[in-house]
Coordinates of C-alpha atoms in Angstrom, one line a residue:
Chain A
M13 CA 19.4 201.5 168.7
Q14 CA 22.7 202.3 167.0
R15 CA 22.4 199.2 164.9
A16 CA 18.9 200.2 163.8
G17 CA 20.3 203.6 162.8
F18 CA 23.0 201.9 160.8
V19 CA 20.6 199.7 159.0
A20 CA 18.4 202.7 158.2
A21 CA 21.5 204.5 156.8
R22 CA 22.4 201.6 154.6
H23 CA 18.8 201.5 153.3
E24 CA 19.1 205.2 152.5
L25 CA 22.3 204.5 150.6
E26 CA 20.8 201.8 148.5
V27 CA 17.9 204.0 147.6
E28 CA 20.2 206.8 146.6
S29 CA 22.4 204.4 144.6
E30 CA 19.4 203.7 142.5
S31 CA 18.8 207.3 141.8
E32 CA 20.4 209.0 138.7
E33 CA 23.5 210.5 140.4
E34 CA 25.7 207.6 141.5
T35 CA 27.4 208.2 144.9
M36 CA 30.1 206.3 146.7
R37 CA 30.4 205.6 150.4
C38 CA 33.9 206.3 151.9
V39 CA 35.1 203.1 153.6
S40 CA 36.8 205.3 156.2
C41 CA 34.4 208.0 157.4
Q42 CA 31.3 206.3 156.0
D43 CA 30.1 209.5 154.4
Q44 CA 28.9 209.6 150.8
Y45 CA 31.0 211.3 148.2
D46 CA 30.8 211.9 144.5
A47 CA 33.3 212.1 141.6
D48 CA 34.9 215.4 142.4
E49 CA 35.6 214.3 146.0
A50 CA 37.0 210.9 145.0
G51 CA 40.0 209.7 146.9
T52 CA 41.3 206.2 146.3
C53 CA 39.9 203.0 145.0
K54 CA 39.5 200.1 147.4
E55 CA 42.7 198.4 146.4
C56 CA 44.8 201.5 147.1
Y57 CA 43.0 202.0 150.4
E58 CA 43.8 198.5 151.5
E59 CA 47.4 198.9 150.4
A60 CA 47.7 202.2 152.4
N61 CA 46.2 200.5 155.4
E62 CA 48.8 197.8 155.2
T63 CA 51.6 200.4 154.9
E64 CA 50.2 202.1 158.0
E65 CA 50.2 198.8 159.9
E66 CA 53.8 198.1 158.8
L67 CA 54.9 201.6 159.9
K68 CA 53.2 201.1 163.3
R69 CA 55.0 197.7 163.7
E70 CA 58.3 199.4 162.9
I71 CA 57.6 202.1 165.5
E72 CA 56.9 199.4 168.1
D73 CA 60.2 197.6 167.2
L74 CA 62.1 200.9 167.5
K75 CA 60.5 201.8 170.8
A76 CA 61.5 198.4 172.2
K77 CA 65.0 199.0 171.0
V78 CA 65.1 202.4 172.6
A79 CA 63.9 200.9 175.9
F80 CA 66.6 198.3 175.7
L81 CA 69.4 200.7 174.9
R82 CA 68.3 203.3 177.4
F83 CA 70.2 203.3 180.6
W84 CA 69.1 203.8 184.2
S85 CA 71.1 206.8 185.2
P86 CA 73.2 206.8 188.4
L87 CA 71.0 209.9 189.2
D88 CA 67.8 208.1 189.1
H89 CA 67.1 207.7 192.9
H90 CA 64.6 205.0 192.5
N91 CA 67.0 202.8 190.7
H92 CA 70.0 204.1 192.7
R93 CA 68.6 202.6 195.9
S94 CA 67.9 199.2 194.3
C95 CA 71.0 199.0 192.2
G96 CA 73.6 199.3 195.0
P97 CA 76.9 200.3 193.6
C98 CA 76.7 201.9 190.1
F99 CA 80.3 201.4 189.1
T100 CA 80.7 205.2 188.4
D101 CA 84.2 206.3 187.8
V102 CA 83.9 210.1 187.4
I103 CA 82.0 213.0 188.9
L104 CA 80.8 216.2 187.4
V105 CA 80.6 219.4 189.4
A106 CA 78.6 222.5 188.6
S107 CA 80.7 225.6 189.1
S108 CA 79.0 228.9 188.7
D109 CA 80.3 232.4 189.2
E110 CA 78.0 233.0 192.2
P111 CA 79.5 232.0 195.5
P112 CA 78.1 228.6 196.4
A113 CA 75.9 228.3 199.5
G114 CA 77.8 225.1 200.5
S115 CA 80.1 222.8 198.6
P116 CA 78.6 221.8 195.3
V117 CA 76.8 218.5 195.0
P118 CA 78.7 216.2 192.6
V119 CA 76.9 214.3 189.8
P120 CA 78.3 210.8 189.5
A121 CA 78.7 209.2 186.0
H122 CA 80.6 206.6 183.9
K123 CA 83.5 207.7 181.7
A124 CA 82.4 205.1 179.1
I125 CA 79.0 206.9 178.8
L126 CA 80.4 210.4 178.6
V127 CA 83.0 209.4 176.1
S128 CA 80.3 207.6 174.0
R129 CA 78.0 210.5 173.9
S130 CA 80.2 213.5 173.5
P131 CA 83.4 214.0 171.4
V132 CA 84.5 216.8 173.9
F133 CA 84.3 214.4 176.9
K134 CA 86.0 211.8 174.7
A135 CA 89.0 214.1 174.1
M136 CA 89.0 215.2 177.7
L137 CA 89.0 211.7 179.2
E138 CA 91.0 209.7 176.8
N139 CA 93.9 212.1 176.7
E140 CA 95.7 212.3 180.0
M141 CA 94.2 215.6 180.9
E142 CA 93.5 217.0 184.4
E143 CA 89.9 215.7 184.3
S144 CA 91.0 212.2 183.5
R145 CA 93.6 212.0 186.2
S146 CA 91.4 213.6 188.9
G147 CA 88.2 211.9 187.9
T148 CA 86.4 215.2 188.4
I149 CA 85.0 217.3 185.6
K150 CA 84.1 220.9 186.4
I151 CA 81.3 222.4 184.3
G152 CA 81.2 226.2 184.4
D153 CA 78.2 228.5 184.4
V154 CA 75.6 226.0 185.0
S155 CA 73.1 225.2 187.7
Y156 CA 73.1 221.9 189.5
D157 CA 69.6 221.1 188.1
A158 CA 70.8 221.7 184.5
L159 CA 73.9 219.6 184.9
R160 CA 71.9 216.8 186.4
A161 CA 69.4 217.0 183.6
F162 CA 72.3 217.0 181.1
V163 CA 73.9 213.9 182.5
N164 CA 70.6 212.2 182.7
Y165 CA 70.0 212.8 179.0
L166 CA 73.3 211.2 178.2
Y167 CA 72.0 208.1 179.8
N168 CA 68.5 207.8 178.6
A169 CA 67.8 210.5 175.9
E170 CA 65.0 211.9 178.1
A171 CA 64.6 215.4 179.6
C172 CA 61.7 217.3 181.1
L173 CA 61.9 220.7 179.5
D174 CA 60.6 224.1 180.2
E175 CA 62.0 227.1 178.3
Q176 CA 64.7 227.9 180.8
M177 CA 65.9 224.2 180.9
A178 CA 65.8 223.9 177.1
C179 CA 68.1 227.0 176.9
D180 CA 70.4 225.7 179.6
L181 CA 70.6 222.2 178.0
L182 CA 71.1 223.7 174.5
V183 CA 74.1 225.6 175.8
L184 CA 75.6 222.4 177.3
A185 CA 74.8 220.4 174.2
E186 CA 76.5 223.0 172.0
K187 CA 79.5 223.1 174.4
Y188 CA 79.9 219.3 174.6
Q189 CA 78.8 218.6 171.0
V190 CA 75.8 216.4 171.9
K191 CA 74.0 216.9 168.7
H192 CA 70.9 214.8 169.5
L193 CA 70.2 216.8 172.7
K194 CA 70.8 220.1 170.8
S195 CA 68.3 219.2 168.2
Y196 CA 65.8 218.1 170.9
C197 CA 66.1 221.5 172.6
E198 CA 65.9 223.3 169.3
K199 CA 62.6 221.6 168.5
F200 CA 61.2 222.5 171.9
L201 CA 62.2 226.2 171.6
V202 CA 60.7 226.4 168.1
S203 CA 57.4 225.0 169.4
K204 CA 57.4 227.7 172.1
L205 CA 58.2 230.6 169.8
N206 CA 55.9 233.5 169.5
W207 CA 56.0 237.2 168.8
E208 CA 56.6 238.1 172.4
N209 CA 59.8 236.0 172.8
S210 CA 61.0 236.1 169.2
I211 CA 63.7 238.8 169.6
I212 CA 65.2 237.3 172.8
T213 CA 65.0 233.8 171.2
Y214 CA 66.7 235.2 168.0
A215 CA 69.6 236.6 170.0
F216 CA 70.0 233.5 172.0
A217 CA 69.9 231.2 168.9
H218 CA 72.5 233.5 167.3
Q219 CA 74.8 233.2 170.2
H220 CA 74.6 229.4 170.4
N221 CA 74.6 228.6 166.8
A222 CA 71.1 227.1 166.8
K223 CA 70.2 227.3 163.1
T224 CA 66.7 225.9 163.3
V225 CA 65.7 228.2 166.1
L226 CA 67.3 231.1 164.4
D227 CA 65.4 230.6 161.2
A228 CA 62.1 230.2 163.0
A229 CA 62.7 233.3 165.1
L230 CA 63.7 235.4 162.1
S231 CA 60.6 234.3 160.3
T232 CA 58.4 235.3 163.2
I233 CA 60.1 238.7 163.5
T234 CA 60.0 239.5 159.8
D235 CA 56.2 238.6 159.8
N236 CA 55.8 241.5 162.3
M237 CA 58.1 244.2 161.1
D238 CA 55.5 246.9 161.6
K239 CA 55.7 246.3 165.4
L240 CA 59.4 245.6 165.6
T241 CA 60.9 249.0 166.4
K242 CA 58.5 249.7 169.2
R243 CA 59.7 246.7 171.3
E244 CA 62.1 247.2 174.2
E245 CA 64.1 244.1 173.3
Y246 CA 64.7 245.6 169.8
V247 CA 66.1 248.9 171.3
E248 CA 68.3 246.9 173.6
L249 CA 69.6 244.7 170.7
V250 CA 70.4 247.8 168.6
E251 CA 72.5 249.0 171.6
K252 CA 74.1 245.7 172.4
D253 CA 74.6 243.9 169.1
P254 CA 73.6 246.0 166.0
R255 CA 75.0 243.4 163.7
L256 CA 72.1 241.1 164.6
V257 CA 69.6 243.8 163.9
V258 CA 71.2 244.3 160.5
E259 CA 70.7 240.6 159.8
I260 CA 67.0 241.0 160.7
Y261 CA 66.6 243.8 158.1
E262 CA 68.6 241.7 155.5
A263 CA 66.3 238.8 156.1
Y264 CA 63.2 241.0 155.7
L265 CA 64.5 242.5 152.5
S266 CA 65.3 239.1 151.0
K267 CA 61.8 237.8 152.0
Q268 CA 60.2 240.8 150.2
V269 CA 62.2 240.2 147.1
N270 CA 61.3 236.5 147.2
T271 CA 57.7 237.2 147.7
A272 CA 57.7 239.7 144.9
A273 CA 59.4 237.2 142.5
H274 CA 56.8 234.6 143.6
K275 CA 53.9 236.8 142.9
D276 CA 55.4 238.2 139.6
S277 CA 54.5 241.6 140.9
P278 CA 56.6 244.6 141.9
V279 CA 57.7 245.0 145.5
K280 CA 55.2 246.9 147.6
P281 CA 56.5 250.2 148.9
Chain B
M23 CA 55.3 217.4 128.3
Q24 CA 54.2 215.9 131.6
R25 CA 52.0 218.8 132.3
A26 CA 50.3 218.5 128.9
G27 CA 49.7 214.8 129.6
F28 CA 48.2 215.6 132.9
V29 CA 45.8 218.2 131.3
A30 CA 44.8 215.6 128.7
A31 CA 44.1 213.1 131.4
R32 CA 42.0 215.6 133.3
H33 CA 40.1 216.3 130.1
E34 CA 39.5 212.6 129.5
L35 CA 38.2 212.3 133.1
E36 CA 35.8 215.2 132.6
V37 CA 34.4 213.7 129.3
E38 CA 33.9 210.4 131.0
S39 CA 32.2 212.0 133.9
E40 CA 29.6 213.3 131.6
S41 CA 28.9 209.8 130.2
E42 CA 26.0 207.7 131.7
E43 CA 28.0 205.6 134.2
E44 CA 29.9 207.9 136.4
T45 CA 33.5 206.7 137.2
M46 CA 36.1 208.0 139.6
R47 CA 39.8 208.2 139.2
C48 CA 41.9 207.0 142.1
V49 CA 44.2 209.8 143.3
S50 CA 46.8 207.1 144.2
C51 CA 47.1 204.6 141.3
Q52 CA 45.3 206.9 138.8
D53 CA 43.1 204.1 137.6
Q54 CA 39.4 204.5 137.2
Y55 CA 37.0 202.8 139.5
D56 CA 33.3 202.7 140.1
A57 CA 31.0 202.5 143.1
D58 CA 31.7 198.9 144.2
E59 CA 35.5 199.5 144.2
A60 CA 35.2 202.7 146.2
G61 CA 37.8 203.3 148.8
T62 CA 38.0 206.6 150.5
C63 CA 36.8 210.1 149.8
K64 CA 39.4 212.8 149.1
E65 CA 39.4 214.2 152.7
C66 CA 40.0 210.8 154.3
Y67 CA 42.8 210.1 151.7
E68 CA 44.5 213.3 152.6
E69 CA 44.1 212.6 156.3
A70 CA 45.6 209.1 155.8
N71 CA 48.5 210.7 153.9
E72 CA 49.1 213.0 156.8
T73 CA 49.0 210.1 159.3
E74 CA 51.6 208.3 157.1
E75 CA 53.9 211.3 157.1
E76 CA 53.6 211.6 160.9
L77 CA 54.4 208.0 161.4
K78 CA 57.4 208.3 159.1
R79 CA 58.6 211.4 161.1
E80 CA 58.2 209.4 164.3
I81 CA 60.3 206.6 162.8
E82 CA 63.0 209.1 161.9
D83 CA 63.0 210.5 165.4
L84 CA 63.2 207.0 166.9
K85 CA 66.0 206.0 164.6
A86 CA 68.0 209.0 165.7
K87 CA 67.3 208.1 169.3
V88 CA 68.6 204.6 168.7
A89 CA 71.7 205.9 167.1
F90 CA 72.3 208.2 170.0
L91 CA 71.7 205.6 172.7
R92 CA 73.7 202.9 170.8
F93 CA 77.2 202.4 172.2
W94 CA 80.4 201.7 170.4
S95 CA 81.4 198.4 171.9
P96 CA 84.9 197.8 173.3
L97 CA 85.0 195.0 170.8
D98 CA 84.5 197.2 167.8
H99 CA 88.1 197.2 166.4
H100 CA 87.6 200.2 164.3
N101 CA 86.5 202.3 167.2
H102 CA 88.8 200.5 169.6
R103 CA 91.8 201.8 167.8
S104 CA 90.6 205.4 167.8
C105 CA 89.1 205.4 171.3
G106 CA 92.2 204.6 173.2
P107 CA 91.3 203.3 176.7
C108 CA 87.7 202.2 176.9
F109 CA 87.5 202.3 180.7
T110 CA 86.4 198.6 180.8
D111 CA 86.3 197.1 184.3
V112 CA 85.4 193.5 183.7
I113 CA 86.3 190.7 181.3
L114 CA 84.1 187.8 180.1
V115 CA 85.7 184.5 179.2
A116 CA 84.2 181.7 177.1
S117 CA 84.8 178.4 178.7
S118 CA 83.8 175.3 176.8
D119 CA 84.1 171.6 177.8
E120 CA 86.6 171.0 175.0
P121 CA 90.2 171.4 175.9
P122 CA 91.2 174.9 174.7
A123 CA 93.9 175.2 172.0
G124 CA 95.4 178.1 173.9
S125 CA 94.3 180.3 176.8
P126 CA 90.8 181.7 175.9
V127 CA 90.6 185.3 174.5
P128 CA 88.9 187.5 177.1
V129 CA 86.1 189.9 176.0
P130 CA 86.4 193.2 177.8
A131 CA 83.2 195.1 178.9
H132 CA 81.8 197.6 181.4
K133 CA 80.1 196.4 184.5
A134 CA 77.6 199.3 184.2
I135 CA 76.5 198.0 180.8
L136 CA 76.2 194.4 181.8
V137 CA 74.2 195.3 184.9
S138 CA 71.9 197.6 182.9
R139 CA 71.1 195.0 180.3
S140 CA 70.8 191.8 182.3
P141 CA 69.2 191.1 185.7
V142 CA 71.5 188.1 186.0
F143 CA 74.7 190.1 185.6
K144 CA 73.2 192.7 187.9
A145 CA 72.8 190.2 190.7
M146 CA 76.2 188.7 190.0
L147 CA 78.1 192.0 190.0
E148 CA 76.3 194.0 192.6
N149 CA 76.4 191.4 195.3
E150 CA 79.9 190.6 196.3
M151 CA 80.2 187.4 194.3
E152 CA 83.3 185.8 193.0
E153 CA 82.8 187.5 189.6
S154 CA 82.5 190.9 191.2
R155 CA 85.7 190.5 193.2
S156 CA 87.8 189.0 190.4
G157 CA 86.4 191.1 187.6
T158 CA 86.2 188.0 185.5
I159 CA 83.0 186.3 184.4
K160 CA 83.2 182.8 183.0
I161 CA 80.6 181.9 180.5
G162 CA 80.2 178.2 180.0
D163 CA 79.4 176.2 176.9
V164 CA 79.8 179.0 174.4
S165 CA 82.2 179.8 171.6
Y166 CA 84.3 182.9 171.6
D167 CA 82.4 184.2 168.5
A168 CA 79.0 183.8 170.2
L169 CA 80.2 185.4 173.4
R170 CA 81.6 188.3 171.4
A171 CA 78.4 188.7 169.5
F172 CA 76.4 188.5 172.7
V173 CA 78.5 191.3 174.4
N174 CA 78.3 193.4 171.3
Y175 CA 74.5 193.2 171.3
L176 CA 74.4 194.4 174.9
Y177 CA 76.2 197.6 173.6
N178 CA 74.4 198.4 170.4
A179 CA 71.3 196.0 170.0
E180 CA 72.8 194.7 166.7
A181 CA 73.8 191.2 165.6
C182 CA 74.7 189.6 162.4
L183 CA 72.7 186.3 162.5
D184 CA 72.8 183.0 160.8
E185 CA 70.8 180.1 162.2
Q186 CA 73.6 178.8 164.4
M187 CA 74.4 182.2 165.8
A188 CA 70.7 182.9 166.4
C189 CA 70.5 179.6 168.4
D190 CA 73.7 180.4 170.4
L191 CA 72.5 183.9 171.2
L192 CA 69.1 182.7 172.1
V193 CA 70.6 180.3 174.7
L194 CA 72.7 183.2 176.1
A195 CA 69.8 185.6 176.1
E196 CA 67.7 183.0 178.0
K197 CA 70.4 182.3 180.5
Y198 CA 71.2 186.0 181.2
Q199 CA 67.6 187.1 180.8
V200 CA 68.2 189.6 178.0
K201 CA 64.6 189.7 176.7
H202 CA 65.2 192.0 173.8
L203 CA 67.9 189.8 172.3
K204 CA 65.8 186.6 172.9
S205 CA 62.9 188.0 171.0
Y206 CA 65.2 189.2 168.2
C207 CA 66.6 185.7 167.8
E208 CA 63.1 184.2 168.0
K209 CA 61.9 186.4 165.1
F210 CA 64.9 185.3 163.0
L211 CA 64.4 181.6 163.7
V212 CA 60.7 181.9 162.9
S213 CA 61.6 183.5 159.6
K214 CA 64.0 180.6 158.7
L215 CA 61.5 177.9 159.7
N216 CA 60.5 175.3 157.1
W217 CA 59.4 171.6 157.1
E218 CA 63.0 170.4 156.9
N219 CA 64.2 172.0 160.1
S220 CA 60.9 172.1 161.9
I221 CA 61.4 169.1 164.2
I222 CA 64.9 170.2 165.3
T223 CA 63.7 173.7 165.8
Y224 CA 60.7 172.5 167.8
A225 CA 62.9 170.5 170.2
F226 CA 65.3 173.4 170.5
A227 CA 62.6 175.9 171.2
H228 CA 61.1 173.5 173.8
Q229 CA 64.5 173.2 175.6
H230 CA 65.1 177.0 175.7
N231 CA 61.6 178.2 176.5
A232 CA 61.2 180.0 173.2
K233 CA 57.4 180.2 173.0
T234 CA 57.1 182.1 169.7
V235 CA 59.4 179.7 167.9
L236 CA 57.7 176.7 169.5
D237 CA 54.3 177.8 168.3
A238 CA 55.5 178.4 164.8
A239 CA 57.4 175.1 164.6
L240 CA 54.4 173.2 166.0
S241 CA 52.2 174.8 163.3
T242 CA 54.6 173.8 160.5
I243 CA 54.8 170.2 161.9
T244 CA 51.0 169.8 162.3
D245 CA 50.5 171.0 158.7
N246 CA 52.7 168.1 157.5
M247 CA 51.5 165.2 159.7
D248 CA 51.3 162.8 156.8
K249 CA 55.1 163.0 156.4
L250 CA 56.0 163.2 160.0
T251 CA 56.6 159.6 161.1
K252 CA 58.9 159.0 158.1
R253 CA 61.4 161.6 159.3
E254 CA 64.7 160.5 161.0
E255 CA 64.4 163.4 163.5
Y256 CA 61.0 162.2 164.5
V257 CA 62.3 158.7 165.2
E258 CA 65.1 160.2 167.3
L259 CA 62.8 162.4 169.2
V260 CA 60.5 159.5 170.1
E261 CA 63.6 157.8 171.4
K262 CA 65.1 160.7 173.2
D263 CA 62.1 162.7 174.5
P264 CA 58.7 161.1 173.8
R265 CA 56.9 163.8 175.9
L266 CA 57.7 166.3 173.1
V267 CA 56.2 163.9 170.6
V268 CA 53.1 163.6 172.6
E269 CA 52.7 167.4 172.6
I270 CA 52.9 167.3 168.8
Y271 CA 50.0 164.9 168.7
E272 CA 48.1 166.9 171.2
A273 CA 48.6 170.1 169.2
Y274 CA 47.5 168.2 166.0
L275 CA 44.3 167.0 167.7
S276 CA 43.5 170.4 169.1
K277 CA 44.0 171.9 165.7
Q278 CA 41.6 169.4 164.1
V279 CA 39.0 170.1 166.7
N280 CA 39.3 173.8 166.2
T281 CA 39.2 173.5 162.4
A282 CA 36.1 171.3 162.7
A283 CA 34.4 173.8 165.0
H284 CA 35.2 176.6 162.6
K285 CA 33.8 174.8 159.6
D286 CA 30.7 173.5 161.6
S287 CA 31.5 170.1 160.1
P288 CA 32.6 166.9 161.7
V289 CA 36.3 166.0 162.2
K290 CA 37.7 164.2 159.2
P291 CA 38.8 160.6 159.9

């Protein structure tokens, strides 16, 4: 059935080709097009196809490399059972201000991994500091789950994020200077950004030096200036940290000036 | 200037469009083409462009991930100096049959890394074997340089290969089941394959179970059957391992049959 339809379509094409207006058939979507819709010639199409194949091969190679370099983590229970001893030589402990329900669960790790991934751990463990001698690193203001996810990421560059976890991990990444994780969390937070959470996200990004998130949040806010002052978070921010509010207005002003310059027209009142 | 040129080119195109035979201009190479050289329409061209951009972004992300997951190796002198203690907990020693000029130089490493990269090291170090107790792993029939390159690869998936090193590392990769390294060496050896080295490479690939290299070498040999029996390596192989020579002839025969079937013509005498 389909084949018959195809043959009919070809026949149609041939008939049309013979008519006055010459039309082309796109080798990709198979639709007809004419001069003003022209894309590439066949040679360039084939070249582009080859490039795409090459890029895909490179991606496969890189994925295999990532899989090779990725570590099982000592936290991965499935592997933990099968791997027996994991040769860990340090433990991390989450210590929060809240009184703990029991003694905190330690997170085992390898000094070599921590040192390799974070310049802060490097300085801490290579210079005879308290943590190096005791083999215990206390991490303040963090939940066990966030600490666990943080250590896991150091082993395999993977994390399962929601907004809360992305914020928690960004704070740890900033504190321990794990750039790759920070940028991973920033991308996630930008993807979740909307008008509703923009003010809170803006304040958070400011506090933790997350430039990408900050710029994206500012852009969302300045796109909605008419609604800004009515929001509760705005009123709170004016109260708590008016400097940040000033920066919003400065960004808005600069955006207006830029837009005006772009349009070659005076700034709207 | 450039803009004026562009406008002129557009004008030319418009004039030509009005002529009898309608021609298109390829948006990629800027050459004109007509119906039988048609590639894609503009929409598909733009889509393909977007796909290419996406693939390139994915490559950048993967490269960053590789850089993050890659380890400095305890052998990397530059880092070694700056990193102070490297928390290594095992040493590897190259032991060859030749009487050593001095005591062999040990290669320091981390059990956690070895175990993570090789199922053979995993079995060795996790079960209370001699190597696990002593913290020393003897690696037989290998040069110090090859052992060093091998351990380095386990840390950062990088190696500087020549043909000898690729062979040495392939042997180690096979012995310790480091698949990623084996396939890396195989790719390199295939890229260096030619008629001159094909018989030696074939015998080597056979011995070390390197299927990709084996197939490529067999293909090179069977393309040059007229010259085969005159080669010294061939005579030696007949002497040393005639089974392998039989496999060459079998591959040749099977190729001939396939070619014949493909051409729908009888096998040439």
